[in-house]
Amino acid sequence: MIPFFRVSERIENASNKALDLCKEQFAYIDEITEYNQLKVQKAFIECGISETHFISTTGYGYNDRGRDILDNVWAKVFGAEDALVRHNFTCGTHTLATALFGVLRPGDKMLCVTGTPYDTIHNVIGITGEKMGSLKDFGISYDEVPLKNDRLDYDAIRNAVDDSVTMVYIQRSRGYELRPSLSIDEIERVCKIAKEKNPNVIVMVDNCYGEFVEKREPTEVGADLIAGSMIKNAGGGIATTGGYIAGRKDLVEKCAYRLTTPGLGREVGASLGHNRELYMGLFYAPHTVGEALKSAVFISALFGGFGYDVTPKYNETRHDIVQSLGLENPESLVAFCQGVQSGSPIDSFVLPEPWDMPGYDSKVVMAAGAFTLGSSIELSADAPIREPYYAWIQGGLNFHSAKICALLAAQQMEDKGLLK
Ligand SMILES: *Cc1c(COP(=O)(O)O)cnc(C)c1O
């Protein structure tokens, strides 16, 4: 019997069956978690981290040792020459935009080889949005290579990367699409092809949702620049805001000039007491990502067992933490999100309802009972109320907590006569 919560016998049996199915994937995830934990730990030791690195600075933030050494630890972990880790990156989009504006110049060309990128990047590039100061407004052109049957089209990439291309842009995670996410092996192959065609090309990877899911990061297989958000994988559920950029030293330097200002770059920026949580977040990140992966695998096994379409399947190798769930009708999407929310540690009493979220063309329902607002390394679910009625689920600070949320989601659907 499941203590403290009401879960029907049918769902409890399904849960036990799902857990059984997960064993092999869980063992695989444990192996990756341990590898990455040791990688992070070694970097901390090599950089001689001590309590003095947590000391806060104010004002200009000159000589903030904790901030500067954190960049070194980060670079070591990501196998990069340099890194820029800052609490004042406001979100993933801001971090990616800083990197793009940091290294691209008027007349340059950006080529995305993973189809159309994540929604919030459209305004940055200038695919949508008028006169917001996009790359396009500054004379930077954009092109993309569509995916072929949801996979990288290596031949088309080879053809598209010529001397006119300044940057090849790769989105590692599927984001909110049904295509598979990219493996590090696939990213490595794109890097090779791109450099063969144009040795000067900059390969940049949107690393959101991908950190610590595999043993290697894109910067270890040929990517020149990566960026990500601290309220996803890289912040371990501890960081409360921020982002990071890592990669080639000259490029990271340019990004620092863009984040603050030419001339000042990384020398300024008070850490305001954020250093400790950024260090601790990195320390926790491999483990938290492991828990989020286990949560996703379990949800896939459970709802796959009920007969719903799930991607990835429980036994597929994962390259990001996102799980999608075809719930088939609007009522089930709402019940699912309400069930997840009801088991969350924060805001459990809130009843999610579909609403017209800015920037979306249909209503969206979401569950987000998180310690950090909008954090998606914590268990969260989003579902646009439109065909084919999929929910996107990601995160889970710990498996047991995410597991009960998944069971309560199923229970909510069963209570409403919706569970298959
Ligand atoms: C989350 C995410 C981003 C950035 O989104 P923010 O909400 O601004 O942090 C960009 N790309 C991908 C693939 C993402 O998952």
Short mmCIF file of C-alpha atoms and ligand atoms in Angstrom, two decimals:
data_model
loop_
_atom_site.label_atom_id
_atom_site.label_comp_id
_atom_site.label_asym_id
_atom_site.label_seq_id
_atom_site.Cartn_x
_atom_site.Cartn_y
_atom_site.Cartn_z
CA MET A 1 0.00 0.00 0.00
CA ILE A 2 1.21 3.50 -0.83
CA PRO A 3 1.36 5.51 2.42
CA PHE A 4 -0.23 8.96 2.90
CA PHE A 5 -1.89 9.17 -0.53
CA ARG A 6 -4.97 7.56 -2.06
CA VAL A 7 -4.03 5.46 -5.07
CA SER A 8 -6.32 2.75 -6.44
CA GLU A 9 -5.27 -0.88 -6.55
CA ARG A 10 -5.23 -0.82 -10.35
CA ILE A 11 -2.83 2.11 -10.43
CA GLU A 12 -0.65 0.69 -7.68
CA ASN A 13 -0.32 -2.58 -9.59
CA ALA A 14 0.48 -0.68 -12.77
CA SER A 15 3.08 1.27 -10.84
CA ASN A 16 4.79 -1.89 -9.59
CA LYS A 17 4.81 -3.31 -13.08
CA ALA A 18 6.25 -0.09 -14.48
CA LEU A 19 8.99 -0.04 -11.82
CA ASP A 20 9.95 -3.55 -12.82
CA LEU A 21 10.28 -2.49 -16.45
CA CYS A 22 12.51 0.46 -15.47
CA LYS A 23 15.26 -1.59 -13.83
CA GLU A 24 17.62 -1.76 -16.77
CA GLN A 25 17.32 1.94 -17.63
CA PHE A 26 17.72 2.90 -13.96
CA ALA A 27 20.99 0.97 -13.79
CA TYR A 28 22.19 2.73 -16.94
CA ILE A 29 21.19 6.13 -15.52
CA ASP A 30 22.99 5.34 -12.23
CA GLU A 31 26.18 4.62 -14.13
CA ILE A 32 26.04 7.96 -15.96
CA THR A 33 25.14 9.82 -12.77
CA GLU A 34 28.11 8.36 -10.93
CA TYR A 35 30.49 9.16 -13.78
CA ASN A 36 29.33 12.77 -13.98
CA GLN A 37 29.31 13.19 -10.20
CA LEU A 38 32.95 12.13 -10.05
CA LYS A 39 33.78 14.46 -12.94
CA VAL A 40 32.24 17.39 -11.05
CA GLN A 41 33.83 16.42 -7.75
CA LYS A 42 37.28 16.17 -9.32
CA ALA A 43 36.90 19.66 -10.79
CA PHE A 44 35.98 21.10 -7.39
CA ILE A 45 39.04 19.47 -5.83
CA GLU A 46 41.40 20.58 -8.60
CA CYS A 47 40.19 24.17 -8.26
CA GLY A 48 40.56 24.06 -4.47
CA ILE A 49 37.07 25.32 -3.70
CA SER A 50 36.65 26.62 -0.16
CA GLU A 51 34.09 28.56 1.84
CA THR A 52 35.82 31.81 0.89
CA HIS A 53 34.51 31.35 -2.66
CA PHE A 54 30.97 31.82 -1.36
CA ILE A 55 31.66 35.36 -0.14
CA SER A 56 29.32 37.91 -1.69
CA THR A 57 30.33 41.07 -3.52
CA THR A 58 28.34 44.25 -4.20
CA GLY A 59 28.71 47.26 -6.48
CA TYR A 60 31.00 46.68 -9.46
CA GLY A 61 31.93 43.24 -8.22
CA TYR A 62 35.65 43.64 -8.99
CA ASN A 63 37.86 40.76 -7.91
CA ASP A 64 35.02 38.43 -7.05
CA ARG A 65 37.16 35.33 -6.62
CA GLY A 66 34.23 32.98 -6.13
CA ARG A 67 32.66 34.14 -9.39
CA ASP A 68 35.92 33.86 -11.34
CA ILE A 69 36.88 30.43 -9.99
CA LEU A 70 33.37 29.13 -10.67
CA ASP A 71 34.04 29.86 -14.34
CA ASN A 72 37.15 27.65 -14.09
CA VAL A 73 35.32 24.78 -12.41
CA TRP A 74 32.61 25.00 -15.04
CA ALA A 75 35.11 24.96 -17.90
CA LYS A 76 36.79 21.84 -16.46
CA VAL A 77 33.47 19.99 -16.06
CA PHE A 78 32.38 20.82 -19.59
CA GLY A 79 35.78 20.10 -21.14
CA ALA A 80 35.93 23.68 -22.41
CA GLU A 81 38.71 26.31 -22.51
CA ASP A 82 36.60 28.83 -20.65
CA ALA A 83 33.15 29.53 -19.22
CA LEU A 84 30.96 32.40 -18.12
CA VAL A 85 28.57 31.45 -15.30
CA ARG A 86 26.37 34.27 -14.08
CA HIS A 87 23.26 34.68 -11.95
CA ASN A 88 22.35 37.73 -14.00
CA PHE A 89 21.57 35.78 -17.13
CA THR A 90 17.80 36.05 -16.70
CA CYS A 91 16.88 32.78 -18.45
CA GLY A 92 18.02 30.32 -21.10
CA THR A 93 16.85 32.52 -23.96
CA HIS A 94 18.82 35.50 -22.62
CA THR A 95 21.93 33.35 -22.29
CA LEU A 96 21.62 31.98 -25.83
CA ALA A 97 20.94 35.47 -27.18
CA THR A 98 24.02 36.84 -25.38
CA ALA A 99 26.14 34.14 -26.99
CA LEU A 100 24.68 34.79 -30.46
CA PHE A 101 25.04 38.57 -30.27
CA GLY A 102 28.42 38.09 -28.60
CA VAL A 103 30.07 36.30 -31.50
CA LEU A 104 28.09 37.23 -34.63
CA ARG A 105 28.77 40.45 -36.57
CA PRO A 106 26.90 42.29 -39.36
CA GLY A 107 27.19 40.33 -42.60
CA ASP A 108 27.60 37.01 -40.78
CA LYS A 109 25.33 34.06 -41.41
CA MET A 110 23.84 31.67 -38.86
CA LEU A 111 22.74 28.24 -40.05
CA CYS A 112 20.52 26.11 -37.80
CA VAL A 113 20.90 22.45 -38.78
CA THR A 114 18.20 21.04 -36.50
CA GLY A 115 15.18 22.55 -38.25
CA THR A 116 13.44 25.58 -36.79
CA PRO A 117 14.79 26.27 -33.29
CA TYR A 118 12.97 26.61 -29.96
CA ASP A 119 10.12 29.15 -29.99
CA THR A 120 11.69 31.85 -27.84
CA ILE A 121 14.73 32.04 -30.13
CA HIS A 122 12.60 33.11 -33.12
CA ASN A 123 12.47 36.75 -31.98
CA VAL A 124 16.21 36.69 -31.25
CA ILE A 125 17.02 35.56 -34.79
CA GLY A 126 14.30 37.67 -36.39
CA ILE A 127 12.27 34.77 -37.81
CA THR A 128 9.34 36.53 -36.11
CA GLY A 129 8.98 39.90 -34.40
CA GLU A 130 9.43 43.35 -35.92
CA LYS A 131 12.15 45.79 -34.90
CA MET A 132 12.93 44.24 -31.54
CA GLY A 133 16.65 44.44 -32.22
CA SER A 134 16.99 40.91 -33.54
CA LEU A 135 20.08 39.51 -35.25
CA LYS A 136 18.29 40.23 -38.53
CA ASP A 137 17.88 43.92 -37.59
CA PHE A 138 21.67 44.03 -37.19
CA GLY A 139 22.32 42.52 -40.61
CA ILE A 140 22.99 38.93 -39.57
CA SER A 141 21.31 36.50 -41.92
CA TYR A 142 19.76 33.18 -41.03
CA ASP A 143 19.05 29.92 -42.76
CA GLU A 144 18.12 26.45 -41.62
CA VAL A 145 18.47 22.84 -42.70
CA PRO A 146 15.19 21.02 -42.01
CA LEU A 147 15.22 17.65 -40.33
CA LYS A 148 14.51 14.66 -42.55
CA ASN A 149 12.05 12.20 -41.00
CA ASP A 150 12.79 13.90 -37.65
CA ARG A 151 16.50 13.11 -38.01
CA LEU A 152 19.57 15.17 -38.94
CA ASP A 153 20.00 15.37 -42.69
CA TYR A 154 23.79 14.99 -42.91
CA ASP A 155 23.93 15.31 -46.70
CA ALA A 156 21.93 18.52 -46.68
CA ILE A 157 24.13 19.85 -43.85
CA ARG A 158 27.26 19.04 -45.87
CA ASN A 159 25.81 20.93 -48.82
CA ALA A 160 24.68 23.92 -46.79
CA VAL A 161 27.90 24.63 -44.86
CA ASP A 162 30.05 26.69 -47.22
CA ASP A 163 32.38 29.65 -46.72
CA SER A 164 29.43 32.01 -46.31
CA VAL A 165 28.34 30.33 -43.06
CA THR A 166 29.76 31.86 -39.88
CA MET A 167 27.93 29.73 -37.36
CA VAL A 168 26.36 26.29 -37.37
CA TYR A 169 23.69 26.18 -34.66
CA ILE A 170 22.49 22.93 -33.10
CA GLN A 171 19.59 22.43 -30.68
CA ARG A 172 20.39 19.34 -28.61
CA SER A 173 17.03 18.87 -26.90
CA ARG A 174 13.78 18.28 -28.70
CA GLY A 175 12.24 21.16 -26.77
CA TYR A 176 8.48 20.89 -27.19
CA GLU A 177 8.49 18.82 -30.34
CA LEU A 178 7.91 15.15 -30.90
CA ARG A 179 11.24 14.56 -32.67
CA PRO A 180 14.00 12.64 -30.87
CA SER A 181 16.68 14.67 -29.08
CA LEU A 182 20.26 14.55 -30.38
CA SER A 183 22.88 12.22 -28.99
CA ILE A 184 26.42 13.44 -28.37
CA ASP A 185 27.55 11.09 -31.14
CA GLU A 186 25.25 12.86 -33.59
CA ILE A 187 26.50 16.27 -32.44
CA GLU A 188 30.08 15.05 -32.91
CA ARG A 189 29.29 14.02 -36.47
CA VAL A 190 27.79 17.42 -37.30
CA CYS A 191 30.86 19.16 -35.85
CA LYS A 192 33.13 17.03 -38.04
CA ILE A 193 31.16 17.65 -41.21
CA ALA A 194 30.89 21.38 -40.54
CA LYS A 195 34.63 21.82 -39.88
CA GLU A 196 35.53 19.75 -42.94
CA LYS A 197 33.47 22.05 -45.12
CA ASN A 198 34.55 25.28 -43.39
CA PRO A 199 37.39 25.09 -40.83
CA ASN A 200 36.55 28.60 -39.58
CA VAL A 201 32.92 27.88 -38.80
CA ILE A 202 31.74 28.31 -35.20
CA VAL A 203 29.61 25.42 -33.98
CA MET A 204 27.23 26.51 -31.24
CA VAL A 205 24.92 24.21 -29.29
CA ASP A 206 21.77 25.10 -27.37
CA ASN A 207 22.52 22.72 -24.50
CA CYS A 208 19.26 23.26 -22.57
CA TYR A 209 17.86 20.06 -21.03
CA GLY A 210 20.91 18.09 -22.19
CA GLU A 211 23.52 18.66 -19.46
CA PHE A 212 24.69 15.50 -17.65
CA VAL A 213 22.31 13.22 -19.53
CA GLU A 214 25.34 11.62 -21.18
CA LYS A 215 28.97 11.22 -20.13
CA ARG A 216 30.25 13.80 -22.60
CA GLU A 217 29.13 17.35 -23.34
CA PRO A 218 29.10 18.99 -26.80
CA THR A 219 32.25 21.01 -25.95
CA GLU A 220 34.11 17.69 -25.61
CA VAL A 221 33.26 16.60 -29.14
CA GLY A 222 34.01 19.67 -31.23
CA ALA A 223 31.40 22.31 -30.34
CA ASP A 224 32.96 25.78 -29.98
CA LEU A 225 30.28 27.28 -27.77
CA ILE A 226 27.40 26.00 -25.63
CA ALA A 227 24.83 27.75 -23.48
CA GLY A 228 22.13 26.74 -21.03
CA SER A 229 19.84 27.73 -18.19
CA MET A 230 20.46 27.34 -14.45
CA ILE A 231 16.83 26.53 -13.67
CA LYS A 232 17.12 23.44 -15.81
CA ASN A 233 19.72 20.64 -15.59
CA ALA A 234 22.86 22.66 -14.90
CA GLY A 235 21.58 24.33 -11.73
CA GLY A 236 20.76 21.02 -10.06
CA GLY A 237 17.49 22.38 -8.65
CA ILE A 238 19.54 24.55 -6.26
CA ALA A 239 20.34 27.62 -8.40
CA THR A 240 17.44 30.06 -8.32
CA THR A 241 18.28 31.92 -11.54
CA GLY A 242 21.08 32.32 -14.07
CA GLY A 243 22.74 30.81 -17.09
CA TYR A 244 26.11 29.70 -18.42
CA ILE A 245 28.15 29.87 -21.60
CA ALA A 246 31.17 27.63 -22.16
CA GLY A 247 33.57 27.01 -25.00
CA ARG A 248 36.53 28.51 -26.85
CA LYS A 249 38.30 31.21 -24.85
CA ASP A 250 38.13 33.93 -27.50
CA LEU A 251 34.41 33.35 -28.02
CA VAL A 252 33.54 33.29 -24.30
CA GLU A 253 35.45 36.57 -23.95
CA LYS A 254 33.28 38.13 -26.66
CA CYS A 255 30.16 36.90 -24.88
CA ALA A 256 31.38 38.58 -21.67
CA TYR A 257 31.73 41.86 -23.58
CA ARG A 258 28.15 41.46 -24.71
CA LEU A 259 26.78 40.51 -21.28
CA THR A 260 28.27 43.60 -19.62
CA THR A 261 30.02 46.00 -21.97
CA PRO A 262 33.01 46.22 -24.31
CA GLY A 263 36.12 46.78 -22.26
CA LEU A 264 34.67 45.68 -18.94
CA GLY A 265 33.54 42.17 -19.89
CA ARG A 266 33.85 39.63 -17.10
CA GLU A 267 35.67 41.97 -14.69
CA VAL A 268 32.38 43.37 -13.40
CA GLY A 269 29.16 41.89 -12.05
CA ALA A 270 28.52 41.60 -8.32
CA SER A 271 27.60 38.08 -7.28
CA LEU A 272 25.20 39.35 -4.57
CA GLY A 273 25.46 36.12 -2.59
CA HIS A 274 24.61 33.78 -5.48
CA ASN A 275 28.00 32.02 -5.64
CA ARG A 276 27.18 29.38 -3.05
CA GLU A 277 23.99 28.22 -4.78
CA LEU A 278 25.70 28.16 -8.17
CA TYR A 279 28.51 25.96 -6.81
CA MET A 280 26.10 23.77 -4.93
CA GLY A 281 23.81 23.57 -7.95
CA LEU A 282 26.66 22.32 -10.14
CA PHE A 283 27.61 19.83 -7.44
CA TYR A 284 24.04 18.49 -7.32
CA ALA A 285 23.36 18.64 -11.05
CA PRO A 286 24.49 15.12 -12.08
CA HIS A 287 22.40 13.54 -9.33
CA THR A 288 19.34 15.71 -9.90
CA VAL A 289 19.47 15.04 -13.64
CA GLY A 290 19.61 11.32 -12.83
CA GLU A 291 16.48 11.66 -10.69
CA ALA A 292 14.71 13.62 -13.43
CA LEU A 293 15.67 10.94 -15.97
CA LYS A 294 14.35 8.16 -13.72
CA SER A 295 11.12 10.12 -13.26
CA ALA A 296 10.72 10.44 -17.04
CA VAL A 297 11.44 6.74 -17.60
CA PHE A 298 8.90 5.76 -14.93
CA ILE A 299 6.18 8.04 -16.34
CA SER A 300 6.86 6.56 -19.78
CA ALA A 301 6.58 2.99 -18.47
CA LEU A 302 3.45 3.75 -16.42
CA PHE A 303 1.44 5.59 -19.07
CA GLY A 304 2.80 3.42 -21.86
CA GLY A 305 1.45 0.52 -19.83
CA PHE A 306 -1.99 2.11 -19.75
CA GLY A 307 -1.86 2.22 -23.55
CA TYR A 308 -0.93 5.86 -24.22
CA ASP A 309 1.59 6.95 -26.83
CA VAL A 310 4.82 7.91 -25.07
CA THR A 311 8.06 9.33 -26.49
CA PRO A 312 10.66 8.29 -25.67
CA LYS A 313 9.62 4.79 -24.63
CA TYR A 314 10.82 3.57 -21.22
CA ASN A 315 13.58 1.43 -22.72
CA GLU A 316 14.93 3.98 -25.21
CA THR A 317 18.26 5.70 -24.54
CA ARG A 318 17.65 9.34 -23.63
CA HIS A 319 19.52 12.45 -24.68
CA ASP A 320 17.48 15.00 -22.72
CA ILE A 321 15.10 14.98 -19.73
CA VAL A 322 11.88 15.66 -21.67
CA GLN A 323 9.06 13.11 -21.81
CA SER A 324 5.98 13.48 -23.94
CA LEU A 325 2.69 11.78 -23.38
CA GLY A 326 -0.16 11.50 -25.86
CA LEU A 327 -3.24 11.83 -23.67
CA GLU A 328 -5.67 11.94 -26.59
CA ASN A 329 -8.19 14.58 -25.41
CA PRO A 330 -8.35 17.96 -23.63
CA GLU A 331 -10.07 16.56 -20.52
CA SER A 332 -7.23 14.10 -19.93
CA LEU A 333 -4.57 16.80 -20.34
CA VAL A 334 -6.28 18.93 -17.70
CA ALA A 335 -6.84 16.01 -15.31
CA PHE A 336 -3.22 14.91 -15.72
CA CYS A 337 -1.84 18.36 -14.92
CA GLN A 338 -4.22 18.77 -11.98
CA GLY A 339 -3.11 15.41 -10.58
CA VAL A 340 0.59 16.31 -10.89
CA GLN A 341 -0.02 19.67 -9.23
CA SER A 342 -1.99 18.08 -6.36
CA GLY A 343 1.09 16.07 -5.36
CA SER A 344 3.60 18.91 -5.62
CA PRO A 345 5.37 20.15 -2.48
CA ILE A 346 4.55 23.78 -3.36
CA ASP A 347 1.12 25.09 -4.43
CA SER A 348 -0.52 21.66 -4.16
CA PHE A 349 -3.88 23.38 -3.51
CA VAL A 350 -3.85 25.19 -6.85
CA LEU A 351 -6.09 23.81 -9.58
CA PRO A 352 -4.45 24.31 -13.00
CA GLU A 353 -6.83 25.47 -15.74
CA PRO A 354 -6.15 26.07 -19.45
CA TRP A 355 -5.37 29.74 -20.21
CA ASP A 356 -4.33 31.97 -23.08
CA MET A 357 -0.64 32.15 -22.43
CA PRO A 358 1.16 35.00 -24.23
CA GLY A 359 3.05 33.76 -27.27
CA TYR A 360 0.98 30.60 -27.79
CA ASP A 361 -1.69 30.14 -30.42
CA SER A 362 -3.81 27.81 -28.30
CA LYS A 363 -4.72 27.56 -24.63
CA VAL A 364 -2.13 25.91 -22.40
CA VAL A 365 -2.54 24.02 -19.14
CA MET A 366 0.46 23.52 -16.89
CA ALA A 367 1.46 21.96 -13.60
CA ALA A 368 4.31 23.65 -11.79
CA GLY A 369 4.55 23.16 -8.05
CA ALA A 370 8.13 24.30 -7.75
CA PHE A 371 10.45 25.96 -5.21
CA THR A 372 11.82 28.15 -8.01
CA LEU A 373 9.29 29.86 -10.24
CA GLY A 374 9.30 28.32 -13.72
CA SER A 375 12.00 25.81 -12.84
CA SER A 376 11.78 22.88 -15.19
CA ILE A 377 14.39 20.69 -13.48
CA GLU A 378 11.65 20.42 -10.86
CA LEU A 379 8.73 18.25 -11.96
CA SER A 380 6.57 20.24 -14.34
CA ALA A 381 4.11 19.49 -17.10
CA ASP A 382 2.87 21.68 -19.95
CA ALA A 383 0.14 20.85 -22.40
CA PRO A 384 -1.11 23.04 -25.24
CA ILE A 385 -4.82 22.28 -25.65
CA ARG A 386 -4.63 21.33 -29.31
CA GLU A 387 -4.30 18.22 -31.39
CA PRO A 388 -2.63 15.78 -31.00
CA TYR A 389 -3.15 16.49 -27.25
CA TYR A 390 0.31 15.79 -25.91
CA ALA A 391 1.64 16.75 -22.51
CA TRP A 392 5.34 17.53 -22.08
CA ILE A 393 6.77 16.54 -18.75
CA GLN A 394 10.22 17.18 -17.40
CA GLY A 395 12.17 17.30 -14.18
CA GLY A 396 11.82 15.83 -10.75
CA LEU A 397 14.17 16.84 -7.93
CA ASN A 398 13.87 13.34 -6.59
CA PHE A 399 12.37 10.22 -8.05
CA HIS A 400 10.08 9.33 -5.15
CA SER A 401 8.46 12.74 -5.18
CA ALA A 402 7.95 12.66 -8.95
CA LYS A 403 6.63 9.11 -8.79
CA ILE A 404 3.77 9.97 -6.44
CA CYS A 405 2.88 12.96 -8.64
CA ALA A 406 2.66 10.62 -11.65
CA LEU A 407 0.44 8.19 -9.70
CA LEU A 408 -1.83 11.03 -8.57
CA ALA A 409 -2.07 12.20 -12.18
CA ALA A 410 -3.25 8.73 -13.18
CA GLN A 411 -5.61 8.71 -10.18
CA GLN A 412 -7.13 12.05 -11.19
CA MET A 413 -7.74 10.64 -14.66
CA GLU A 414 -9.26 7.46 -13.23
CA ASP A 415 -11.51 9.42 -10.88
CA LYS A 416 -12.89 11.32 -13.87
CA GLY A 417 -13.43 8.11 -15.84
CA LEU A 418 -10.73 9.09 -18.33
CA LEU A 419 -7.95 6.57 -17.69
CA LYS A 420 -7.61 4.00 -20.47
C1 LIG B 1 14.21 26.03 -22.14
C2 LIG B 1 14.88 26.09 -23.44
C3 LIG B 1 15.39 27.27 -23.95
C4 LIG B 1 15.38 28.58 -23.20
O1 LIG B 1 14.22 28.83 -22.55
P1 LIG B 1 14.07 29.77 -21.26
O2 LIG B 1 12.66 29.51 -20.90
O3 LIG B 1 14.32 31.15 -21.72
O4 LIG B 1 15.02 29.34 -20.21
C5 LIG B 1 15.98 27.24 -25.19
N1 LIG B 1 16.07 26.09 -25.88
C6 LIG B 1 15.60 24.92 -25.42
C7 LIG B 1 15.76 23.67 -26.23
C8 LIG B 1 15.00 24.87 -24.18
O5 LIG B 1 14.55 23.71 -23.70
#
